[in-house]
Coordinates of C-alpha atoms in Angstrom, one line a residue:
Chain A
X1 CA 28.0 -4.0 23.8
X2 CA 26.8 -3.0 20.4
X3 CA 24.5 0.8 20.5
X4 CA 23.1 3.2 18.3
X5 CA 22.7 7.0 19.9
X6 CA 20.5 9.9 18.0
X7 CA 19.6 13.2 19.1
X8 CA 16.4 15.2 17.6
X9 CA 15.5 18.0 18.8
X10 CA 11.6 18.7 19.2
X11 CA 10.1 22.4 18.7
X12 CA 7.4 23.8 20.6
X13 CA 3.8 24.3 18.9
X14 CA 5.7 22.3 16.0
X15 CA 2.6 20.8 15.2
X16 CA 3.1 20.7 11.6
X17 CA 6.1 18.4 12.2
X18 CA 4.9 16.5 15.3
X19 CA 5.5 13.0 15.3
X20 CA 8.4 12.8 12.7
X21 CA 10.7 12.1 15.8
X22 CA 9.2 8.6 16.4
X23 CA 8.7 7.7 12.8
X24 CA 12.2 8.1 12.7
X25 CA 12.3 5.8 15.5
X26 CA 10.2 4.1 14.6
X27 CA 12.0 3.5 11.1
X28 CA 15.3 2.7 13.1
X29 CA 13.8 0.2 14.8
X30 CA 12.5 -1.5 11.7
X31 CA 15.7 -1.2 9.7
X32 CA 17.5 -3.3 12.8
X33 CA 14.7 -6.0 13.1
X34 CA 13.3 -5.8 16.4
X35 CA 10.3 -7.5 17.1
X36 CA 6.9 -5.3 15.8
X37 CA 5.5 -5.4 19.5
X38 CA 8.6 -3.7 20.8
X39 CA 8.9 -1.4 18.2
X40 CA 5.5 -0.5 18.8
X41 CA 5.6 0.0 22.7
X42 CA 9.2 2.0 21.9
X43 CA 7.5 4.3 19.0
X44 CA 4.0 5.3 21.2
X45 CA 5.8 6.0 24.4
X46 CA 8.7 8.3 21.7
X47 CA 5.0 9.4 20.4
X48 CA 3.1 10.8 23.5
X49 CA 6.5 11.7 24.8
X50 CA 7.5 14.2 21.9
X51 CA 3.6 15.6 21.9
X52 CA 3.7 16.2 25.7
X53 CA 7.2 18.6 24.5
X54 CA 5.3 20.0 21.3
X55 CA 2.4 20.9 23.5
X56 CA 3.9 21.6 27.3
X57 CA 7.7 22.0 26.7
X58 CA 9.7 24.5 25.4
X59 CA 11.7 23.3 23.0
X60 CA 13.2 20.2 23.8
X61 CA 15.1 17.1 22.9
X62 CA 14.6 13.2 22.4
X63 CA 18.0 11.1 22.6
X64 CA 17.2 7.9 22.6
X65 CA 19.9 4.8 22.9
X66 CA 19.2 1.8 20.6
X67 CA 20.9 -1.5 22.3
X68 CA 20.5 -4.8 21.8
X69 CA 19.8 -5.3 25.4
X70 CA 17.5 -2.4 26.0
X71 CA 16.0 0.9 24.2
X72 CA 16.6 3.8 26.3
X73 CA 14.3 7.6 25.7
X74 CA 15.8 10.6 27.5
X75 CA 13.3 13.7 26.7
X76 CA 13.8 16.3 28.0
X77 CA 12.5 20.3 27.5
X78 CA 12.8 23.3 29.1
X79 CA 9.3 24.1 29.6
X80 CA 6.9 24.8 32.6
X81 CA 7.8 21.7 34.5
X82 CA 4.3 19.0 36.1
X83 CA 3.5 20.4 39.2
X84 CA 1.9 17.2 40.5
X85 CA 3.1 14.4 39.2
X86 CA 1.0 12.0 40.3
X87 CA -2.0 13.8 38.6
X88 CA 0.1 14.4 36.1
X89 CA -0.2 10.7 35.5
X90 CA -3.9 10.3 35.8
X91 CA -6.0 9.0 32.7
X92 CA -8.1 12.0 31.2
X93 CA -5.9 14.6 33.4
X94 CA -4.9 17.1 31.1
X95 CA -3.2 20.8 31.2
X96 CA -3.9 20.8 27.5
X97 CA -3.8 24.1 25.4
X98 CA -7.3 24.9 23.3
X99 CA -4.9 25.4 20.9
X100 CA -3.7 21.4 21.2
X101 CA -7.7 20.1 22.1
X102 CA -9.0 21.8 19.2
X103 CA -6.4 19.4 16.8
X104 CA -7.3 16.4 18.5
X105 CA -4.8 16.5 21.2
X106 CA -4.3 16.3 25.1
X107 CA -6.9 14.0 26.1
X108 CA -5.1 13.1 29.1
X109 CA -3.7 10.1 28.2
X110 CA 0.5 10.7 27.1
X111 CA 2.1 10.1 30.1
X112 CA -0.7 7.6 31.6
X113 CA 0.0 5.6 27.7
X114 CA 4.1 5.6 28.0
X115 CA 3.8 3.8 32.0
X116 CA 1.6 1.3 29.8
X117 CA 3.8 0.7 27.2
X118 CA 7.1 1.0 28.9
X119 CA 9.2 -1.2 31.0
X120 CA 10.5 1.4 33.1
X121 CA 9.1 4.9 33.8
X122 CA 11.2 8.0 35.5
X123 CA 9.9 11.7 35.5
X124 CA 11.9 14.5 36.7
X125 CA 10.0 18.2 36.5
X126 CA 8.7 20.5 39.0
X127 CA 7.4 23.7 38.5
X128 CA 9.0 25.8 36.6
X129 CA 12.3 23.3 35.8
X130 CA 11.2 21.5 32.8
X131 CA 10.9 18.4 32.4
X132 CA 13.0 14.9 32.8
X133 CA 11.8 11.9 30.8
X134 CA 13.1 9.3 31.0
X135 CA 11.7 5.7 29.1
X136 CA 13.5 2.5 29.1
X137 CA 12.4 -0.9 28.1
X138 CA 13.7 -4.5 28.1
X139 CA 14.7 -6.1 24.5
Chain B
X1 CA 14.2 -11.6 -21.3
X2 CA 12.1 -13.9 -20.7
X3 CA 8.4 -14.2 -18.0
X4 CA 10.6 -16.7 -15.7
X5 CA 13.7 -14.9 -15.8
X6 CA 11.6 -12.4 -14.2
X7 CA 10.0 -14.1 -11.3
X8 CA 11.1 -11.6 -8.9
X9 CA 9.0 -8.5 -10.5
X10 CA 7.3 -7.8 -13.7
X11 CA 8.5 -4.8 -14.0
X12 CA 11.7 -4.7 -16.3
X13 CA 14.6 -2.1 -17.9
X14 CA 15.6 -2.8 -21.1
X15 CA 19.5 -1.6 -20.9
X16 CA 19.5 -1.2 -24.6
X17 CA 17.0 1.9 -24.4
X18 CA 18.7 3.7 -21.0
X19 CA 20.9 6.4 -21.0
X20 CA 21.4 5.9 -17.2
X21 CA 19.8 8.9 -16.0
X22 CA 18.4 9.0 -12.9
X23 CA 14.6 10.3 -13.3
X24 CA 13.3 6.6 -12.2
X25 CA 16.1 6.1 -9.4
X26 CA 14.4 9.4 -7.8
X27 CA 10.5 8.0 -8.7
X28 CA 11.0 5.3 -7.1
X29 CA 8.8 4.8 -3.7
X30 CA 10.9 1.8 -2.2
X31 CA 14.6 3.0 -3.2
X32 CA 15.0 -0.1 -4.9
X33 CA 16.6 1.6 -8.3
X34 CA 20.3 2.0 -8.5
X35 CA 22.0 4.1 -12.0
X36 CA 25.8 2.8 -10.8
X37 CA 28.5 4.4 -12.2
X38 CA 25.2 6.5 -14.0
X39 CA 25.4 3.8 -16.4
X40 CA 22.1 1.5 -16.2
X41 CA 19.4 1.6 -13.6
X42 CA 19.1 -1.9 -11.9
X43 CA 15.9 -3.1 -9.7
X44 CA 18.1 -4.2 -6.9
X45 CA 16.3 -3.8 -4.0
X46 CA 12.5 -4.7 -3.2
X47 CA 10.3 -4.1 -6.6
X48 CA 7.0 -4.0 -5.3
X49 CA 5.5 -3.4 -9.5
X50 CA 3.9 -0.2 -8.7
X51 CA 4.9 0.7 -12.0
X52 CA 6.6 4.9 -11.4
X53 CA 9.7 4.2 -13.2
X54 CA 7.5 3.6 -16.3
X55 CA 5.6 6.7 -16.3
X56 CA 8.5 9.1 -15.0
X57 CA 10.8 6.5 -18.1
X58 CA 11.2 9.8 -21.0
X59 CA 13.3 6.8 -23.2
X60 CA 10.4 3.9 -23.0
X61 CA 12.6 2.0 -21.4
X62 CA 10.9 0.5 -18.6
X63 CA 8.0 -1.8 -19.1
X64 CA 5.6 -4.0 -17.7
X65 CA 5.5 -8.0 -18.5
X66 CA 2.3 -8.6 -19.5
X67 CA 0.4 -11.1 -21.8
X68 CA 0.6 -9.8 -24.8
X69 CA -2.9 -9.8 -27.1
X70 CA -1.5 -9.7 -30.3
X71 CA 0.9 -12.6 -30.1
X72 CA 2.3 -15.5 -28.1
X73 CA -1.7 -16.6 -27.3
X74 CA -1.0 -19.0 -24.8
X75 CA -4.0 -21.0 -24.9
X76 CA -6.1 -21.2 -28.0
X77 CA -9.2 -19.6 -26.4
X78 CA -8.3 -16.2 -24.4
X79 CA -11.7 -15.3 -22.5
X80 CA -11.4 -11.9 -21.2
X81 CA -12.1 -10.1 -18.1
X82 CA -12.1 -6.7 -18.0
X83 CA -11.3 -4.2 -15.3
X84 CA -14.3 -1.7 -14.8
X85 CA -11.3 0.9 -15.4
X86 CA -12.0 0.5 -19.7
X87 CA -15.3 2.2 -19.2
X88 CA -12.5 5.6 -18.3
X89 CA -10.4 5.2 -21.4
X90 CA -12.9 6.3 -23.6
X91 CA -13.6 10.3 -22.9
X92 CA -17.0 10.6 -21.9
X93 CA -19.1 10.6 -24.8
X94 CA -18.5 6.7 -26.0
X95 CA -21.0 4.6 -23.4
X96 CA -20.0 1.3 -21.5
X97 CA -22.1 -0.6 -23.8
X98 CA -20.6 0.5 -27.0
X99 CA -17.4 0.0 -25.1
X100 CA -19.0 -3.7 -24.3
X101 CA -19.0 -4.5 -27.9
X102 CA -16.6 -3.6 -29.0
X103 CA -15.1 -5.7 -26.8
X104 CA -16.9 -8.4 -27.9
X105 CA -16.3 -7.7 -31.4
X106 CA -12.6 -8.0 -30.5
X107 CA -12.4 -11.0 -28.4
X108 CA -13.5 -14.2 -29.1
X109 CA -14.6 -14.2 -25.8
X110 CA -15.8 -11.4 -23.8
X111 CA -16.9 -11.6 -19.5
X112 CA -18.4 -8.2 -17.5
X113 CA -16.9 -9.0 -14.0
X114 CA -18.8 -5.3 -12.2
X115 CA -21.6 -8.2 -11.0
X116 CA -19.1 -9.1 -8.7
X117 CA -17.9 -5.8 -8.0
X118 CA -21.4 -5.9 -5.9
X119 CA -21.1 -9.5 -5.0
X120 CA -17.6 -8.8 -3.3
X121 CA -19.0 -5.6 -1.5
X122 CA -21.5 -7.2 0.1
X123 CA -19.5 -9.8 1.1
X124 CA -17.0 -7.0 2.8
X125 CA -20.0 -5.6 4.2
X126 CA -21.0 -8.4 6.2
X127 CA -16.9 -8.6 7.0
X128 CA -16.7 -5.8 8.4
X129 CA -19.7 -6.1 10.4
X130 CA -18.7 -9.0 12.2
X131 CA -15.2 -7.2 12.4
X132 CA -17.2 -4.7 15.0
X133 CA -18.6 -7.4 17.5
X134 CA -15.7 -10.1 17.3
X135 CA -14.0 -10.6 20.3
X136 CA -10.2 -9.4 19.1
X137 CA -10.8 -8.2 15.7
X138 CA -7.6 -6.4 13.8
X139 CA -8.6 -2.8 13.5
X140 CA -8.0 -1.2 11.0
X141 CA -8.9 -4.0 8.3
X142 CA -6.4 -3.1 4.2
X143 CA -8.6 -4.0 1.5
X144 CA -6.4 -6.7 -0.6
X145 CA -7.9 -5.3 -3.7
X146 CA -4.6 -3.3 -5.1
X147 CA -1.5 -6.1 -5.0
X148 CA 1.2 -3.0 -5.2
X149 CA -0.3 -2.3 -1.3
X150 CA -0.1 -6.6 -0.7
X151 CA 3.4 -6.1 -2.3
X152 CA 4.6 -3.7 -0.1
X153 CA 3.1 -4.3 3.0
X154 CA 4.2 -7.9 3.0
X155 CA 8.1 -6.7 2.8
X156 CA 8.4 -3.0 4.8
X157 CA 5.4 -3.2 6.6
X158 CA 4.9 -7.1 7.6
X159 CA 3.4 -6.8 10.9
X160 CA 0.0 -5.6 9.4
X161 CA -0.3 -8.5 6.8
X162 CA -2.9 -9.7 9.2
X163 CA -4.7 -6.2 8.9
X164 CA -5.4 -7.9 5.1
X165 CA -9.2 -8.6 4.5
X166 CA -9.5 -12.2 3.9
X167 CA -11.6 -11.3 0.6
X168 CA -10.9 -12.9 -2.6
X169 CA -10.8 -9.6 -4.6
X170 CA -13.3 -9.5 -7.1
X171 CA -11.2 -10.5 -10.4
X172 CA -10.3 -13.5 -8.5
X173 CA -14.3 -14.3 -7.9
X174 CA -15.5 -13.2 -11.2
X175 CA -12.8 -15.5 -12.8
X176 CA -13.0 -18.4 -11.0
X177 CA -17.3 -18.3 -11.3
X178 CA -16.5 -18.3 -15.1
X179 CA -14.1 -21.2 -14.5
X180 CA -16.9 -23.5 -12.7
X181 CA -19.3 -22.6 -15.1
X182 CA -17.2 -23.2 -17.9
X183 CA -16.8 -26.4 -16.5
X184 CA -19.9 -27.3 -15.8
X185 CA -21.5 -26.6 -18.6
X186 CA -18.3 -29.2 -20.6
X187 CA -17.6 -25.9 -22.7
X188 CA -13.8 -26.3 -23.4
X189 CA -11.3 -28.6 -22.0
X190 CA -9.4 -26.8 -19.2
X191 CA -5.9 -26.8 -21.4
X192 CA -8.0 -25.0 -24.4
X193 CA -8.6 -21.7 -22.6
X194 CA -7.7 -19.3 -20.5
X195 CA -9.2 -16.1 -18.9
X196 CA -6.9 -13.1 -19.1
X197 CA -7.3 -9.9 -17.5
X198 CA -7.1 -6.1 -19.0
X199 CA -5.9 -4.0 -16.9
X200 CA -4.3 -0.4 -16.4
X201 CA -1.6 -1.9 -13.2
X202 CA 1.7 -2.7 -13.9
X203 CA 1.7 -5.3 -10.4
X204 CA -1.4 -7.6 -12.1
X205 CA 0.8 -9.7 -13.8
X206 CA 2.9 -10.9 -10.3
X207 CA -0.2 -11.0 -8.5
X208 CA -1.3 -13.9 -11.2
X209 CA 2.0 -15.3 -11.5
X210 CA 2.8 -15.4 -7.7
X211 CA -0.4 -14.3 -5.8
X212 CA -0.1 -13.5 -1.8
X213 CA -3.6 -14.9 -1.0
X214 CA -4.2 -18.4 -3.1
X215 CA -2.5 -21.5 -4.0
X216 CA -3.3 -20.4 -8.2
X217 CA -4.3 -17.6 -9.1
X218 CA -7.7 -18.3 -11.2
X219 CA -6.3 -15.7 -13.9
X220 CA -4.1 -16.9 -16.6
X221 CA -2.2 -13.9 -17.7
X222 CA -2.7 -9.8 -17.6
X223 CA -2.6 -8.1 -21.0
X224 CA -2.6 -3.7 -20.4
X225 CA -5.3 -2.0 -21.1
X226 CA -2.7 0.3 -23.3
X227 CA -1.8 -2.8 -25.3
X228 CA -5.5 -3.2 -27.0
X229 CA -6.6 -0.2 -26.5
X230 CA -6.5 0.9 -30.6
X231 CA -7.7 -2.5 -31.2
X232 CA -11.3 -2.0 -29.1
X233 CA -11.3 1.7 -30.4
X234 CA -11.1 0.9 -34.2
X235 CA -14.6 -1.7 -32.7
X236 CA -16.2 0.6 -31.5
X237 CA -20.0 0.9 -32.8
X238 CA -20.9 3.5 -35.8
X239 CA -23.2 6.2 -34.2
X240 CA -26.4 4.4 -36.4
X241 CA -25.6 1.1 -34.8
X242 CA -27.5 -0.2 -31.7
X243 CA -25.6 -2.0 -29.0
X244 CA -27.7 -2.7 -25.5
X245 CA -25.5 -4.9 -23.3
X246 CA -24.8 -2.8 -20.4
X247 CA -22.7 -2.7 -16.8
X248 CA -25.0 -3.7 -13.8
X249 CA -25.0 -0.5 -12.1
X250 CA -23.2 3.1 -11.7
X251 CA -21.3 1.9 -8.2
X252 CA -19.4 -0.8 -10.2
X253 CA -18.7 1.6 -13.1
X254 CA -17.3 3.9 -10.8
X255 CA -14.9 1.0 -8.7
X256 CA -11.8 1.7 -10.3
X257 CA -12.0 6.0 -8.7
X258 CA -10.2 6.1 -5.5
X259 CA -13.1 5.6 -3.1
X260 CA -15.3 3.5 -5.7
X261 CA -14.8 0.3 -3.5
X262 CA -16.2 2.1 -0.3
X263 CA -18.4 4.1 -2.2
X264 CA -20.9 1.7 -2.0
X265 CA -21.1 0.3 1.9
X266 CA -23.3 1.1 4.4
X267 CA -22.9 3.5 7.6
X268 CA -19.5 3.3 9.0
X269 CA -15.9 4.9 9.3
X270 CA -13.8 3.8 6.0
X271 CA -11.4 5.7 4.1
X272 CA -9.8 5.7 0.9
X273 CA -6.4 6.8 0.4
X274 CA -4.6 6.5 -3.2
X275 CA -1.2 7.1 -4.0
X276 CA 2.3 5.0 -3.4
X277 CA 3.8 7.9 -1.1
X278 CA 0.6 8.6 1.2
X279 CA -0.3 5.4 1.3
X280 CA 3.3 4.3 3.1
X281 CA 2.8 7.2 5.3
X282 CA -0.5 6.1 6.5
X283 CA 0.6 2.5 6.5
X284 CA 3.5 3.6 8.9
X285 CA 0.7 5.4 11.2
X286 CA -0.8 2.5 11.6
X287 CA 2.1 0.2 12.0
X288 CA 2.2 2.6 14.9
X289 CA -1.4 1.7 16.5
X290 CA -3.0 4.6 14.7
X291 CA -6.1 4.9 13.3
X292 CA -7.6 2.1 15.2
X293 CA -11.1 3.6 15.4
X294 CA -10.9 3.4 11.2
X295 CA -12.8 0.1 10.6
X296 CA -11.4 0.1 6.8
X297 CA -9.1 1.6 4.5
X298 CA -9.1 1.2 1.3
X299 CA -5.3 1.6 -0.2
X300 CA -4.4 2.4 -3.9
X301 CA -0.9 2.9 -5.4
X302 CA -1.8 4.7 -8.2
X303 CA -2.3 8.3 -7.5
X304 CA -6.9 9.1 -7.5
X305 CA -7.2 5.1 -7.6
X306 CA -7.3 2.3 -10.6
X307 CA -7.9 4.7 -13.1
X308 CA -4.2 6.4 -12.7
X309 CA -2.7 3.0 -13.2
X310 CA 0.6 2.5 -15.5
X311 CA -0.9 1.3 -18.5
X312 CA -3.9 3.5 -19.0
X313 CA -4.2 5.2 -21.9
X314 CA -6.3 8.6 -20.5
X315 CA -5.0 10.7 -18.4
X316 CA -6.4 10.0 -14.1
X317 CA -8.4 13.3 -14.5
X318 CA -9.8 13.3 -18.0
X319 CA -10.4 9.0 -17.2
X320 CA -12.5 10.7 -13.6
X321 CA -13.8 12.8 -15.1
X322 CA -15.9 9.8 -17.9
X323 CA -17.0 7.6 -15.2
X324 CA -18.3 10.3 -12.5
X325 CA -20.4 11.7 -15.6
X326 CA -21.2 8.7 -16.7
X327 CA -21.9 6.4 -13.9
X328 CA -24.5 9.6 -13.2
X329 CA -26.6 7.4 -16.4
X330 CA -26.7 4.4 -13.9
X331 CA -28.7 2.9 -11.5
X332 CA -27.0 3.6 -8.2
X333 CA -28.1 0.3 -6.6
X334 CA -27.2 -2.8 -6.5
X335 CA -28.6 -6.1 -8.5
X336 CA -27.6 -8.6 -6.4
X337 CA -29.8 -11.1 -5.1
X338 CA -28.7 -10.1 -0.7
X339 CA -29.9 -13.7 -0.1
X340 CA -28.3 -16.0 -2.1
X341 CA -24.5 -13.5 -1.4
X342 CA -25.3 -13.9 2.3
X343 CA -25.9 -18.2 1.9
X344 CA -22.6 -18.0 -0.3
X345 CA -21.0 -15.9 2.3
X346 CA -21.7 -18.5 4.5
X347 CA -20.2 -21.3 3.4
X348 CA -17.1 -19.2 3.3
X349 CA -17.5 -18.5 -0.8
X350 CA -16.0 -15.3 -0.8
X351 CA -12.6 -16.2 1.4
X352 CA -8.8 -16.8 0.5
X353 CA -6.8 -18.9 1.5
X354 CA -3.9 -17.5 3.3
X355 CA -1.0 -19.4 2.9
X356 CA 0.5 -19.6 5.8
X357 CA 0.2 -16.8 8.8
X358 CA 2.1 -13.2 8.9
X359 CA 5.7 -13.6 8.3
X360 CA 7.4 -12.8 11.2
X361 CA 10.7 -11.9 10.7
X362 CA 12.7 -12.6 13.9
X363 CA 15.6 -11.5 14.2
X364 CA 18.6 -13.8 16.5
X365 CA 19.9 -11.2 19.0
X366 CA 23.8 -11.8 17.1
X367 CA 21.4 -10.7 14.1
X368 CA 20.1 -7.8 16.5
X369 CA 24.3 -6.9 17.8
X370 CA 25.0 -7.3 13.6
X371 CA 22.3 -5.0 12.8
X372 CA 22.4 -2.1 15.2
X373 CA 26.4 -2.3 14.8
X374 CA 25.5 -1.3 10.8
X375 CA 23.0 0.9 11.7
X376 CA 26.2 2.7 13.3
X377 CA 28.1 2.6 10.8
X378 CA 25.4 3.8 8.1
X379 CA 24.9 6.8 10.7
X380 CA 28.3 8.0 10.5
X381 CA 29.1 7.8 6.9
X382 CA 25.4 9.0 6.5
X383 CA 27.3 12.7 9.3
X384 CA 29.8 12.5 6.1
X385 CA 27.5 13.1 3.6
X386 CA 26.3 16.5 2.4
X387 CA 22.3 15.2 1.9
X388 CA 21.5 16.8 -1.2
X389 CA 20.3 13.9 -2.7
X390 CA 21.5 14.5 -6.0
X391 CA 21.7 11.2 -7.1
X392 CA 25.3 11.3 -8.9
X393 CA 26.6 8.6 -6.3
X394 CA 24.0 6.2 -8.3
X395 CA 21.8 5.8 -5.1
X396 CA 18.1 7.9 -4.5
X397 CA 19.7 9.6 -1.4
X398 CA 22.3 9.4 0.6
X399 CA 20.6 8.0 3.9
X400 CA 20.6 5.0 0.6
X401 CA 23.6 5.5 -0.1
X402 CA 25.5 5.2 2.7
X403 CA 23.5 1.8 3.3
X404 CA 24.8 1.1 -0.1
X405 CA 28.5 1.9 1.1
X406 CA 28.2 -0.5 4.8
X407 CA 27.1 -2.9 2.2
X408 CA 30.0 -3.3 0.8
X409 CA 28.0 -1.9 -2.7
X410 CA 29.0 1.4 -3.3
X411 CA 31.9 2.7 -2.8
X412 CA 32.1 6.1 -0.7
X413 CA 34.4 8.0 -4.0
X414 CA 31.5 7.9 -5.8
X415 CA 29.8 10.3 -3.9
X416 CA 31.2 14.1 -5.5
X417 CA 29.9 16.1 -2.4
X418 CA 31.0 14.6 0.3
X419 CA 32.2 17.0 2.9
X420 CA 36.2 15.5 4.1

């Protein structure tokens, strides 16, 4: 089965470059010719996951697997981890820093937005152990 | 080359003058130019007629195909409608009424477009207001005025075609109304005349010959400002001559600057963006679902707006100063009978025809598999390339080169810096 794998590093607190990884994935999917709604959903999820690493995580990596049947995003960071995943999934709940909020981020919509736009979502995290977010889409 | 032979784009490279440098290839924002074996530049990809190549070519080898005013008079009578950018070209001491007087001396019939800019703005305001409470409204709306941006959207952002506002552009409204009046009063028979637009824009010709939102354009051709500048300048009235015709208002005079289209509009969340690289970046973000809080985007492919068009004569910043200074001498309000404009709006007078719904490129599953394999191949080739974007291979950057190699349009050996 044809599939394309790419790995991108994400730097914590690098607001200048934030969003570039998701834009690259967006461009790649457009070149392949996926349905525009799927591209939009993947881009939104990649963007939110990328921003989470930039805002909360230590440095991290985003791995994308683009296949003809499914698309998978795997975002891992070495940040502080999520203490209560259920709480983090609630709209509006945020632990973003003042710095992030001043730039218009950290409204507590990231994970809920990923949930809304993806077909599969799995979060593996605990306090102090970093976070891994696995997002899946059916083509 | 004949005009028929260039139906896809109206920007052309003269192979005799081209020396095979890579300046145009590097400047092309859609990466549509290749210089294979460093011989001559060729347009191979999706050209959007933006004219960046015209600007950067030091050899004058690239030009926009337009209706030439000096020969090839395509109809016995030429009726001229001019872009308001014309008012910015003669420096800050030449008044719009003097330019109009010179126009009347230069051409047989001249028609002032500025009134239609006001009309267009009224229609646009109504449409945006309606869009605020429309069920499932498309947001943000995108201005239909810049033909380069329209083409860019069609080729690279087809999902955003539905965001382009359906209001007909002022130049088309003006030409349609002019033709209606001529026919109503039986002034000229339709085979005897044509309406030609004096323009700063290298893409105006394609938007007339191959319009996106009309079956056929109401305009018959486009003439570059740089083509008629000298003739108009020669005909400017002397200091002792009185000239009394004047365009409508400051808004119309300032229309050609970035932000000119939205300047007169009521309070609302509008944004003007100019320059093709910036426009592309914004379109990418809109496509990703950002900016839904913005109601209307005025995109102009040329930096600083139409005053920065490739077929202008004056420097864009000087032109901007001229417009800013002159527009202060005019009334700021639109000279429009609102009730009349609103009635026309309700009748659908302002709306363009959508030839089809948004173009959707549905790719079959087998096509997707093939495209993923192609992308894998591209990534593999790319990883063996130096990433220097030197252009020596004849492609604008390493990614484009990798694509060309994957598609069999270039040889890997053309890269002189390749890591083995």
